[in-house]
mmCIF file of C-alpha atoms and ligand atoms in Angstrom:
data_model
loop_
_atom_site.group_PDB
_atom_site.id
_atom_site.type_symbol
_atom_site.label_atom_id
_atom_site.label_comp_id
_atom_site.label_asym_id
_atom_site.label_seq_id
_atom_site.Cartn_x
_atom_site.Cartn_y
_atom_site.Cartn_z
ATOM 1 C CA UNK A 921 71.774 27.113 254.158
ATOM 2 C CA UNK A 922 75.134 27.659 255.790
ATOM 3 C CA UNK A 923 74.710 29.075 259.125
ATOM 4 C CA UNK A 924 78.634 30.882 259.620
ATOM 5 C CA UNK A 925 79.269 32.856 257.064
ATOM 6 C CA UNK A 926 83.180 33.265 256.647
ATOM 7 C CA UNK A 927 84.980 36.713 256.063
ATOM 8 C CA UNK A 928 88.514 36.777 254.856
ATOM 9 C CA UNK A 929 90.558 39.839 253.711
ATOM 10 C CA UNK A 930 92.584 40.014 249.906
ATOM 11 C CA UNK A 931 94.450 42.450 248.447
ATOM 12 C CA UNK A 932 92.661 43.584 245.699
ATOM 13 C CA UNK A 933 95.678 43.723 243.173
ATOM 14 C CA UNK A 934 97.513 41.072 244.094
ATOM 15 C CA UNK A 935 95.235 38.355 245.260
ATOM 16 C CA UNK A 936 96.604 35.837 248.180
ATOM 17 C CA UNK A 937 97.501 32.479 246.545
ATOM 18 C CA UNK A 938 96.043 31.065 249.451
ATOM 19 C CA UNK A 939 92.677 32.381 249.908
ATOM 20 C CA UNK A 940 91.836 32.236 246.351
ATOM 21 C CA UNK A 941 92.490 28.808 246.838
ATOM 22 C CA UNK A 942 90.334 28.170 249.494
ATOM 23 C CA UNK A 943 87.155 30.063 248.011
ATOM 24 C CA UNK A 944 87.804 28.183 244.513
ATOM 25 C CA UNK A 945 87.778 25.027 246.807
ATOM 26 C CA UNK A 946 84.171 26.305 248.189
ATOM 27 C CA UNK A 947 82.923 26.867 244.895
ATOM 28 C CA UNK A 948 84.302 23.430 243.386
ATOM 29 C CA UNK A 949 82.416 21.696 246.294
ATOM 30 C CA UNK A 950 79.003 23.492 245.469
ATOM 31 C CA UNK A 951 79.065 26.790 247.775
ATOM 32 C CA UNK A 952 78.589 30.291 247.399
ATOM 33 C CA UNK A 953 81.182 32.684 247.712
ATOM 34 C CA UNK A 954 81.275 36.361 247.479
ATOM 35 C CA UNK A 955 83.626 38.169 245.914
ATOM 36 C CA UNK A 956 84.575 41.634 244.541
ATOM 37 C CA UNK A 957 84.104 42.723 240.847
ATOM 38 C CA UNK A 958 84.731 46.282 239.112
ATOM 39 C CA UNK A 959 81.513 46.906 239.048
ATOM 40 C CA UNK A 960 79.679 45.576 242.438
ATOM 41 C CA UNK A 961 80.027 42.343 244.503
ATOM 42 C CA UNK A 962 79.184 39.079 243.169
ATOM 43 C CA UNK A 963 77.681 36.042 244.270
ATOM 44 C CA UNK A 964 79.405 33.274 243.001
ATOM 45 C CA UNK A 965 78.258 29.237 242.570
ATOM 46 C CA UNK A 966 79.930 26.827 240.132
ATOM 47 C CA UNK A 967 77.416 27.781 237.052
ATOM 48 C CA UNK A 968 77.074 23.709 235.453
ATOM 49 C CA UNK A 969 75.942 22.531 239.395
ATOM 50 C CA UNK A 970 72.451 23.220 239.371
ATOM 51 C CA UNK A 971 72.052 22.497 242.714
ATOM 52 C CA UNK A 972 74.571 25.272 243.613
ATOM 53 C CA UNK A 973 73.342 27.532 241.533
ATOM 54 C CA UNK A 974 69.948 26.692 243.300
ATOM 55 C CA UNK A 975 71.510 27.818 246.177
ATOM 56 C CA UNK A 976 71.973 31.654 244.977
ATOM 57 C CA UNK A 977 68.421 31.774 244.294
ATOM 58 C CA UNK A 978 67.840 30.756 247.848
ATOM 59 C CA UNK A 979 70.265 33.333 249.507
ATOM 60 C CA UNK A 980 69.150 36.041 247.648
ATOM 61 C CA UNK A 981 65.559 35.581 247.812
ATOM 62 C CA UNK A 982 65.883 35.980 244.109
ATOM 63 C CA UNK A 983 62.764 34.880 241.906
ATOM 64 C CA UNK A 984 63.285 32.106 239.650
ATOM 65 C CA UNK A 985 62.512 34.186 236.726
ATOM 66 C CA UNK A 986 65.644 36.087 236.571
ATOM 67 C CA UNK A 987 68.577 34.506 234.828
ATOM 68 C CA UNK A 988 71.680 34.915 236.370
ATOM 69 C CA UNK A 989 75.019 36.369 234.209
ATOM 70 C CA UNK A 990 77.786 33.800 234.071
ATOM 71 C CA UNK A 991 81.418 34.764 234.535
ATOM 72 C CA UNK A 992 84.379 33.811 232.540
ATOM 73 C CA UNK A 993 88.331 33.892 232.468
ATOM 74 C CA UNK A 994 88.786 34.443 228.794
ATOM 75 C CA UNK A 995 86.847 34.513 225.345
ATOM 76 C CA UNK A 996 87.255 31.294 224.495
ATOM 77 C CA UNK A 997 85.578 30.377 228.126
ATOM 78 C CA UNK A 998 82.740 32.380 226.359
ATOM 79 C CA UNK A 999 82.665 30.645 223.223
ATOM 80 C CA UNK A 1000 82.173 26.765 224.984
ATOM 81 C CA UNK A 1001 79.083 28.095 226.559
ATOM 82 C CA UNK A 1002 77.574 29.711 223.330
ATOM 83 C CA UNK A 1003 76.153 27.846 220.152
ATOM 84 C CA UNK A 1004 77.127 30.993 217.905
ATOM 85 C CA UNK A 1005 79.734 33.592 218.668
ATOM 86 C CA UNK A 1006 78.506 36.328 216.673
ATOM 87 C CA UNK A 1007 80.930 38.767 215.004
ATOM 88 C CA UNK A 1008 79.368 41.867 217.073
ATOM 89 C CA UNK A 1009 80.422 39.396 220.159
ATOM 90 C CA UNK A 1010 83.935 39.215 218.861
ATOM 91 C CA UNK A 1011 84.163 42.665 218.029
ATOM 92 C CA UNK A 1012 82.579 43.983 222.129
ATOM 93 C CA UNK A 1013 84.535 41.151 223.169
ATOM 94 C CA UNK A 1014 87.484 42.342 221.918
ATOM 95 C CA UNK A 1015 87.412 46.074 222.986
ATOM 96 C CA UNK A 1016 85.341 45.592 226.643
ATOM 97 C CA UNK A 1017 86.855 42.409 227.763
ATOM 98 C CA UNK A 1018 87.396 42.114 230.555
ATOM 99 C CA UNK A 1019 85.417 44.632 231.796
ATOM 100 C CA UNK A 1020 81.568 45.559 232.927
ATOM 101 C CA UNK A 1021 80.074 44.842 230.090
ATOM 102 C CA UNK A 1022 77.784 41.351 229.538
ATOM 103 C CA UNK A 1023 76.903 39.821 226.239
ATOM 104 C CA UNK A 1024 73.382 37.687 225.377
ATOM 105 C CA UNK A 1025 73.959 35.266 223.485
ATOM 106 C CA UNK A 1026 72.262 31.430 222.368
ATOM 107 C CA UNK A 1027 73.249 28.929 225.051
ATOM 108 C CA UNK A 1028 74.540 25.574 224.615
ATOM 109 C CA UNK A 1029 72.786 22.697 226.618
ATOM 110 C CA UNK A 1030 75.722 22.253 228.988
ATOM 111 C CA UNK A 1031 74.502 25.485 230.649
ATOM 112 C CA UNK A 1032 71.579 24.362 232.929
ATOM 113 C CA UNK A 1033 68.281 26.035 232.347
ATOM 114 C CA UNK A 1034 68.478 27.481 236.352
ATOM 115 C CA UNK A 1035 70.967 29.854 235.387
ATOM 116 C CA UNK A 1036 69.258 31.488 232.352
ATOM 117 C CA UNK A 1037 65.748 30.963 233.931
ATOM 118 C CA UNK A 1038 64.839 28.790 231.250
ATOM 119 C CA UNK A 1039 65.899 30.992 228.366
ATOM 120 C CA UNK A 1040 67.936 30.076 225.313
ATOM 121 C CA UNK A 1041 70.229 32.423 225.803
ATOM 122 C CA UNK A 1042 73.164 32.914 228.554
ATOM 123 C CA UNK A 1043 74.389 36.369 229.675
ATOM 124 C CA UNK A 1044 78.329 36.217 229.873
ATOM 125 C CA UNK A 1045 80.919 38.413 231.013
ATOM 126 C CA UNK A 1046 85.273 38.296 231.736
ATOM 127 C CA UNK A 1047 84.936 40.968 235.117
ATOM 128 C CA UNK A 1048 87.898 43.020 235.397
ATOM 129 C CA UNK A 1049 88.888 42.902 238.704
ATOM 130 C CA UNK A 1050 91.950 40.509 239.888
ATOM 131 C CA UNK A 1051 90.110 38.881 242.797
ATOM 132 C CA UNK A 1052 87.280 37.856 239.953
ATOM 133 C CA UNK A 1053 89.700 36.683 237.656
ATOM 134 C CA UNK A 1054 91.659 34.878 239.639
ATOM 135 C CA UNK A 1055 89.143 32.978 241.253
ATOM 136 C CA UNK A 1056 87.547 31.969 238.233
ATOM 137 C CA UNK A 1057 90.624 30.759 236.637
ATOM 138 C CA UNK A 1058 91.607 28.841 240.159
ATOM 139 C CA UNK A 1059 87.979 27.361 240.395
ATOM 140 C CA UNK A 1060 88.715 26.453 236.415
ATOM 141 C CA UNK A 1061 84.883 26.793 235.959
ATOM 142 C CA UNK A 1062 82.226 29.429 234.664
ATOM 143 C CA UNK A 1063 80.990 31.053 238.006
ATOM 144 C CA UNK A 1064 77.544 32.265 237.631
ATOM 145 C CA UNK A 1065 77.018 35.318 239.651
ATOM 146 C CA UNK A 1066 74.875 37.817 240.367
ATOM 147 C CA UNK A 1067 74.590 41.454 242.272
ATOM 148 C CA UNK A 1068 75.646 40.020 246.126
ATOM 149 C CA UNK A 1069 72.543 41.705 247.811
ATOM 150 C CA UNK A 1070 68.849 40.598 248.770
ATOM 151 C CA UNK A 1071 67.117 40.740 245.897
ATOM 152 C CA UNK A 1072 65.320 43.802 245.075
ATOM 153 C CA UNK A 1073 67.666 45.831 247.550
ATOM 154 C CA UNK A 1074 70.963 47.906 247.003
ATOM 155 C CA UNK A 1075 73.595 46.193 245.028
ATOM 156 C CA UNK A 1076 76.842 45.692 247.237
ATOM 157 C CA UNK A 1077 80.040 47.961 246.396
ATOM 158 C CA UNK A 1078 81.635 46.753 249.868
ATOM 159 C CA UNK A 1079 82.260 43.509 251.933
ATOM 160 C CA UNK A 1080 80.323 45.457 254.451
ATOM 161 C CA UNK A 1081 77.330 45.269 252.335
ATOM 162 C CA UNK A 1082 77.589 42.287 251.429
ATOM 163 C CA UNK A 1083 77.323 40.870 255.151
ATOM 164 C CA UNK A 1084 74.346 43.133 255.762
ATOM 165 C CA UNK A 1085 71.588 41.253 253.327
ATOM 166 C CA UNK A 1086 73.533 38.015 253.263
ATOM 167 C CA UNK A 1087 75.660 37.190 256.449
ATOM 168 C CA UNK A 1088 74.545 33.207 257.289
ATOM 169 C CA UNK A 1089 73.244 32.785 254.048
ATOM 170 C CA UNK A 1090 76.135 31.968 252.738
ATOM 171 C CA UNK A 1091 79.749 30.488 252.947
ATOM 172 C CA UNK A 1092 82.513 33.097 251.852
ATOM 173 C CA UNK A 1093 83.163 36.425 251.243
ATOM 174 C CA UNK A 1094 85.807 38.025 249.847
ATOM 175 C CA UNK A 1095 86.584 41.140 251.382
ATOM 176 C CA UNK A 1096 88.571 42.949 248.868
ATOM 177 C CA UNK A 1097 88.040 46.719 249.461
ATOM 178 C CA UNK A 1098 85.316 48.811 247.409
ATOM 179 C CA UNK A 1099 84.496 48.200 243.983
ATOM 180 C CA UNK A 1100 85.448 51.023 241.489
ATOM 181 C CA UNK A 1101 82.817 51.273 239.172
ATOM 182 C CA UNK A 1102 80.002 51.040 241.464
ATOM 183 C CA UNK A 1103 76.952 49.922 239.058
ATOM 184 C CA UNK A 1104 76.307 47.194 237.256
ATOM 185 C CA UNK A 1105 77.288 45.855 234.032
ATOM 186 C CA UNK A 1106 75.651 46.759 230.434
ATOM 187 C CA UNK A 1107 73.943 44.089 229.139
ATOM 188 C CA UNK A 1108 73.308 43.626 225.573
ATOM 189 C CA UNK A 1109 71.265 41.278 223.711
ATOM 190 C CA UNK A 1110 73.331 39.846 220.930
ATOM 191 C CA UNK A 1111 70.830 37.050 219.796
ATOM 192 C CA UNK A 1112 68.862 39.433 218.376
ATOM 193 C CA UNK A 1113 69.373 41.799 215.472
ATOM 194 C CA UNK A 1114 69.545 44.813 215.933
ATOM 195 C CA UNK A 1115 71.151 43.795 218.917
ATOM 196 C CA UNK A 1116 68.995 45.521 222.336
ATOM 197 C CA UNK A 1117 70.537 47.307 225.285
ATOM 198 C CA UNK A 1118 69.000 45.350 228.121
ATOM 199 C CA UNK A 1119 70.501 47.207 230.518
ATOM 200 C CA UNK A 1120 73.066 50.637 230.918
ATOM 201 C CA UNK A 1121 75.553 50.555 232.905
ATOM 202 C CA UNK A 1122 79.347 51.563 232.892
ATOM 203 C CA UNK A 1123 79.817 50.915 228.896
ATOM 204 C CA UNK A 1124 77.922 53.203 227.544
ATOM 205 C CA UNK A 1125 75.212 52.838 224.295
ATOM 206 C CA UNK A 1126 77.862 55.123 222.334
ATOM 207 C CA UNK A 1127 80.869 53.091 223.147
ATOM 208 C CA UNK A 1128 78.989 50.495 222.247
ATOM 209 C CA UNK A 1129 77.395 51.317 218.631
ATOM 210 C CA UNK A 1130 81.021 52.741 218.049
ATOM 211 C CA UNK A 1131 82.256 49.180 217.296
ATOM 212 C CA UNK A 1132 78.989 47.826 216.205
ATOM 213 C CA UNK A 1133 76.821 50.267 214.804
ATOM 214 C CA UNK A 1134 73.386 50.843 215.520
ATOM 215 C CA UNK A 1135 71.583 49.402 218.509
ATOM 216 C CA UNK A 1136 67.794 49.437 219.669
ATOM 217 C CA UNK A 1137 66.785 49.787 223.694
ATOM 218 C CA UNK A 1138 63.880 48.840 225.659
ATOM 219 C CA UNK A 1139 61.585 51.332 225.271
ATOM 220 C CA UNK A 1140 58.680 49.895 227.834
ATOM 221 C CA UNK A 1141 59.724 49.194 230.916
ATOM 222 C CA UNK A 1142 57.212 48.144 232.612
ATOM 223 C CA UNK A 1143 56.244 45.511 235.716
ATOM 224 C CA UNK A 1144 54.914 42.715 234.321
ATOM 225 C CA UNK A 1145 57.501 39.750 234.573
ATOM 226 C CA UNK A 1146 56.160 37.674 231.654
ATOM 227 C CA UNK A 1147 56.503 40.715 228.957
ATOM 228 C CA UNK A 1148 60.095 41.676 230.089
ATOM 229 C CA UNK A 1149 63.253 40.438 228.342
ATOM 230 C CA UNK A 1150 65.263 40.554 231.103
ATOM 231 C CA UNK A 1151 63.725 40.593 234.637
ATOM 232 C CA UNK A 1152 66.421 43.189 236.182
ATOM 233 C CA UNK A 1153 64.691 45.586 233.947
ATOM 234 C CA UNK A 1154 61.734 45.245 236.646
ATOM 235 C CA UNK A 1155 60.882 49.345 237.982
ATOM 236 C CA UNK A 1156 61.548 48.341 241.311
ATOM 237 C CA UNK A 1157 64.829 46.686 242.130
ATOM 238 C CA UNK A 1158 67.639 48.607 243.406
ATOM 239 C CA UNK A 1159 65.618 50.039 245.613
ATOM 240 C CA UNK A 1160 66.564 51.659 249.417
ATOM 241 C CA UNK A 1161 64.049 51.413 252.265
ATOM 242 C CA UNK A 1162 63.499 55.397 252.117
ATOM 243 C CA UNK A 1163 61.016 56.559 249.718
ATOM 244 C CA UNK A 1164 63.222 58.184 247.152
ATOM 245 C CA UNK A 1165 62.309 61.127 244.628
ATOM 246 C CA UNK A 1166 64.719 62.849 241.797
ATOM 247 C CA UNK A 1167 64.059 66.228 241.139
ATOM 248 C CA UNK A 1168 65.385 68.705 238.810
ATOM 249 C CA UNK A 1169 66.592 71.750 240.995
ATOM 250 C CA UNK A 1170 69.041 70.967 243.799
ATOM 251 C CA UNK A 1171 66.621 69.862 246.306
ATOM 252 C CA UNK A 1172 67.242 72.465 248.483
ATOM 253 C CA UNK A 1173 63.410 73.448 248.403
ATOM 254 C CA UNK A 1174 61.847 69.964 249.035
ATOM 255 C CA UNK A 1175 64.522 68.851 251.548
ATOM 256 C CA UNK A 1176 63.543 72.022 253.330
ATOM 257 C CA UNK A 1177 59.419 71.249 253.446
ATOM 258 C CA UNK A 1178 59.918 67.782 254.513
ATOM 259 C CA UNK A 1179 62.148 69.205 257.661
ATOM 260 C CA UNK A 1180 59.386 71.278 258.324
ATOM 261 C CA UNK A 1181 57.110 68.189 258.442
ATOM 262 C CA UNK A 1182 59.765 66.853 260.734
ATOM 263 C CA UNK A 1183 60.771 64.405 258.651
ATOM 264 C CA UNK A 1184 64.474 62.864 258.456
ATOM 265 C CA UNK A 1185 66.388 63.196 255.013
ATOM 266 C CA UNK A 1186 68.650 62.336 252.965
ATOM 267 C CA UNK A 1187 69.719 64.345 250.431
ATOM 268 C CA UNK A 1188 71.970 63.359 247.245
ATOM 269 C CA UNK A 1189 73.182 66.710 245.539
ATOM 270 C CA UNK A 1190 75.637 67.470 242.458
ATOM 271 C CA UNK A 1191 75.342 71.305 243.665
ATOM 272 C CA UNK A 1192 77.827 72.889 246.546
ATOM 273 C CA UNK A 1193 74.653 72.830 249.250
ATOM 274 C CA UNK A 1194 74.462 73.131 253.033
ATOM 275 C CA UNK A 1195 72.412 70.805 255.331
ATOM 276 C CA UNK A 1196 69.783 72.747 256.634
ATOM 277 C CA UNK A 1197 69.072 70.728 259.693
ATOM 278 C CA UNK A 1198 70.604 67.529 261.486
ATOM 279 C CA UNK A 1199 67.877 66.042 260.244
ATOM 280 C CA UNK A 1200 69.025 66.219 257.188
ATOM 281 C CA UNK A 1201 71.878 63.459 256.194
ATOM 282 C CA UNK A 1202 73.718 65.600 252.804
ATOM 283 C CA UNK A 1203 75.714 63.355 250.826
ATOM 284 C CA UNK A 1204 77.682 65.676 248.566
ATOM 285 C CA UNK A 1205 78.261 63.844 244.951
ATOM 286 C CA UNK A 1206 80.573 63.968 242.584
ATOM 287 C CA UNK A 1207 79.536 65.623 239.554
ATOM 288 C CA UNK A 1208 81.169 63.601 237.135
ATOM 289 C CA UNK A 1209 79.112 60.838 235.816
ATOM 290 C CA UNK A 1210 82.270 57.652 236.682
ATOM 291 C CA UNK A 1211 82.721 59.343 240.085
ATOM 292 C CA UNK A 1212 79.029 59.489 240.611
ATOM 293 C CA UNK A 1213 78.488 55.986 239.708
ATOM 294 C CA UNK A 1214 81.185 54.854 241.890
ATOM 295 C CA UNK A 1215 79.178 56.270 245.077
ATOM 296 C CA UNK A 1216 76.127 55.822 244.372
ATOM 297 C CA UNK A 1217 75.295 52.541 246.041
ATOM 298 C CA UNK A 1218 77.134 53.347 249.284
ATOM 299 C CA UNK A 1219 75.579 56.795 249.605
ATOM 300 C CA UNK A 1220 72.314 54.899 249.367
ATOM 301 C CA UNK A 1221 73.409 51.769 251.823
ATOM 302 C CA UNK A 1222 74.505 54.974 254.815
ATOM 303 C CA UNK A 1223 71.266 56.570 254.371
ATOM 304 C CA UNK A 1224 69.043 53.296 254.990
ATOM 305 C CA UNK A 1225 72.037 52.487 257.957
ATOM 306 C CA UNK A 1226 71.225 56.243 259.107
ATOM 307 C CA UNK A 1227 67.537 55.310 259.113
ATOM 308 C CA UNK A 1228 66.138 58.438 257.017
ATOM 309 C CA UNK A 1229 62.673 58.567 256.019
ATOM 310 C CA UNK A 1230 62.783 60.366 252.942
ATOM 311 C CA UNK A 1231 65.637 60.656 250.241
ATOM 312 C CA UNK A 1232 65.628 63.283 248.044
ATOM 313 C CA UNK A 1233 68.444 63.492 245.130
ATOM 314 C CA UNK A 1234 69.047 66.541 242.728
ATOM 315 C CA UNK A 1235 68.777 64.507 239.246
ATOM 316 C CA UNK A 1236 72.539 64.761 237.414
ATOM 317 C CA UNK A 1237 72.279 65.961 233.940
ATOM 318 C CA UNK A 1238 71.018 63.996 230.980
ATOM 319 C CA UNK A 1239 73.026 62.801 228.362
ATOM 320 C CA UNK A 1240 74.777 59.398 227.508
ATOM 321 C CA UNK A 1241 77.498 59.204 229.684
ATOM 322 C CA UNK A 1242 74.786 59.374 232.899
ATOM 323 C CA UNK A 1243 72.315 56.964 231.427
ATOM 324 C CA UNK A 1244 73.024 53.802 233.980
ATOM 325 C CA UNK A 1245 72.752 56.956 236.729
ATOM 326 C CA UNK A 1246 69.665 57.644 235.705
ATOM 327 C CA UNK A 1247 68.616 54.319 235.174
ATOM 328 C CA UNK A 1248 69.462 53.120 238.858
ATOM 329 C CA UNK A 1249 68.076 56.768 240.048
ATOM 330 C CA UNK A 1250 64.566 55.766 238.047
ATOM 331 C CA UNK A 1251 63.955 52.390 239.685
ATOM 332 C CA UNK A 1252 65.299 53.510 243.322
ATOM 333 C CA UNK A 1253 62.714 56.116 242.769
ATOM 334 C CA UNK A 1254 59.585 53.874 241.868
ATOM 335 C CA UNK A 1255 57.691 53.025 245.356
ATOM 336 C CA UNK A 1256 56.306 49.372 245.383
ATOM 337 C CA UNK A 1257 53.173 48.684 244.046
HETATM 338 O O1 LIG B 1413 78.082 43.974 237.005
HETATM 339 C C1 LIG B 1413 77.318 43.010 237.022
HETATM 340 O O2 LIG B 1413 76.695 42.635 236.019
HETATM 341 C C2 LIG B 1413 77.177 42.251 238.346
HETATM 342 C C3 LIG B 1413 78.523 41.627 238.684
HETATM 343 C C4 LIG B 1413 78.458 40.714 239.874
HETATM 344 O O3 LIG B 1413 79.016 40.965 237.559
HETATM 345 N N1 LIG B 1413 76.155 41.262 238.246
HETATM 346 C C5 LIG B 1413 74.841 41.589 238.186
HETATM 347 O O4 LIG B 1413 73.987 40.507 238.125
HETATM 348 O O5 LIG B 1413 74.447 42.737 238.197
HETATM 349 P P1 LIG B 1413 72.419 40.613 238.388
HETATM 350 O O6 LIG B 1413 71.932 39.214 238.470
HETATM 351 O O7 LIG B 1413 72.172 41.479 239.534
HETATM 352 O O8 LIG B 1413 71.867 41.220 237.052
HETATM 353 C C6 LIG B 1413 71.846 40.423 235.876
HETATM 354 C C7 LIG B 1413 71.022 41.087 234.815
HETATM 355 C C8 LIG B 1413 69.551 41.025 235.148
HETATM 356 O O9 LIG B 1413 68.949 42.226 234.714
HETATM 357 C C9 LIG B 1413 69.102 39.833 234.307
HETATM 358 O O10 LIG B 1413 67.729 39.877 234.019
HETATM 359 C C10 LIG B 1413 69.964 40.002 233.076
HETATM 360 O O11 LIG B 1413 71.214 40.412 233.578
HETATM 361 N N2 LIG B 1413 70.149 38.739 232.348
HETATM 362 C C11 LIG B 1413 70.869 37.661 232.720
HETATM 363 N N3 LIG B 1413 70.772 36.663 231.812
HETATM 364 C C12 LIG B 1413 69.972 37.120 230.827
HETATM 365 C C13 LIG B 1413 69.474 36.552 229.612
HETATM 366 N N4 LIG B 1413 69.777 35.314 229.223
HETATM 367 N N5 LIG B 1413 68.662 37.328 228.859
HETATM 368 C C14 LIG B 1413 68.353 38.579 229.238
HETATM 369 N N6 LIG B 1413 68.775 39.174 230.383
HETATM 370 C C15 LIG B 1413 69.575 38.446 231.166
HETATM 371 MG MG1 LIG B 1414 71.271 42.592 240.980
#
């Protein structure tokens, strides 16, 4: 494992020529390199090195039973990895791409069983962001790359993040200002039919069965590893240190008992509140479900940095358009077991 981990600055619009170059260099000769996405940061290894993509594993503490998504410049990049481009991939392809959305499909052997954990199938996505795209198309290979965090802790929407579960674990990062979207990718399961929702995220289910029609979710989500389709559906894995608990008013009640208790808060609300306390650490939200998303992560990351013991977060409304909120809300909720 590398033991300096290097930090270099790009413009997130217009990428340096030069340090694109030198992080496609890194990830030619095997090494990991983080870099910025529109949904969270990545970490990136050459996905046909198996060694490299070894490495990932290794950095994040990541079990070996979670396949990793693989990132692309362009459709046809998508297509030489796959041994059937389906016409729903086409069609999601053609309106998401590039963009957070990844597609399941049948792998081709040149894809090394590492990265899909053994699977038949791949997970591929075109990101949207310039630093992504660029570096993929410099590196001229399919860059395997998951969330850029410890595993089981807060996905990274900032270098800063990054460096605080992975500094000396590996070589690069690309610090190219916050990500916009702030959650992860959708991922849809496209080798079966109907095709399954593995996971919400920033394209939502209706987007979705607007081009394709009709699709069917997990309904069991559950913790054992063997039974799941895809092991990021696991209850427990965007998780802060703080115990956290959603609840339906706007907190204001159960922030106030655990003060009483003398406990330290945090406290997530939607609703135009006032901290009670300084032991209270009030994040105010934004109450739109893109703007929400967007913060989400690094509200979480200050209030493990501001060492709270509790979090409490007034649960956003239901409805389609907050399904990946609630989604990463559920699992950050669900203590250890
Ligand atoms: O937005 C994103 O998707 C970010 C950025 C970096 O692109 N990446 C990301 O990767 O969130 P990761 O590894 O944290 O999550 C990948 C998810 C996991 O839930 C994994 O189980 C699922 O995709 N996945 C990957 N390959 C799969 C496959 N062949 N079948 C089913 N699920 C798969
Ligand atoms: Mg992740």
């Amino acid at each position: 494992m590398p033991h300096r981990t290097e930090i270099l600055r790009i413009d997130p619009a217009l990428p340096e020529p030069g340090t694109i170059t030198r992080a496609a260099e890194i990830l030619r000769s095997g090494g990991l390199v983080a870099f910025p996405t529109e949904t969270v940061y990545g970490l990136g290894a050459n996905a046909l090195d198996a060694p490299a993509v070894q490495r990932i594993f290794d950095a994040k503490g990541r079990p070996a039973n979670n396949p990793l998504i693989v990132h692309v410049a362009d459709t046809q990049a998508a297509r030489d990895l796959v041994t059937q481009w389906t016409a729903a991939a086409q069609q999601l392809a053609e309106r998401f791409w590039p963009g957070p959305l990844s597609l399941v499909l049948r792998k081709r052997d040149s894809v090394p069983a590492i990265v899909t954990a053994g699977a038949a199938t791949v997970a591929l996505r075109v990101p949207a962001h310039p630093v992504a795209l660029a570096l993929i198309r410099a590196a001229g290979l399919p860059i395997a790359a998951p969330s850029a965090n410890r595993s089981n802790e807060v996905s990274p929407t900032r270098a800063e993040h990054v460096l605080k579960g992975l500094a000396g674990r590996i070589d690069l990062v690309l610090d190219g200002e916050p990500t916009s979207g702030g959650l992860e990718s959708t991922v849809i399961d496209l080798s079966v039919q109907p095709p399954r929702l593995l996971r919400p995220g920033l394209v939502t289910r209706g987007e979705i069965e607007a081009v394709i029609g009709p699709i069917s979710t997990i309904s069991n989500v559950n913790n054992e590893i063997a039974a799941l389709p895809s092991p990021g559906l696991l209850s427990r894995h965007y998780a802060p240190r703080a115990i956290l608990e959603c609840v339906a008013d706007n907190g204001a009640e159960k922030v106030g008992q655990l003060i009483q208790q003398g406990v330290r808060v945090g406290w997530l609300t939607i609703s135009n509140a006032t901290a009670a306390s300084h032991n209270v650490v009030l994040i105010p939200m934004p109450p739109d479900p893109s703007g929400y998303s967007a913060q989400l992560y690094a509200a979480l990351h200050s209030l493990d940095e501001a060492g709270v013991e509790r979090i409490i977060v007034e649960l956003p409304p239901a409805g389609d358009a907050w399904a990946a909120v609630h989604d990463r809300l559920r699992r950050a909720a669900h203590e250890a077991g």
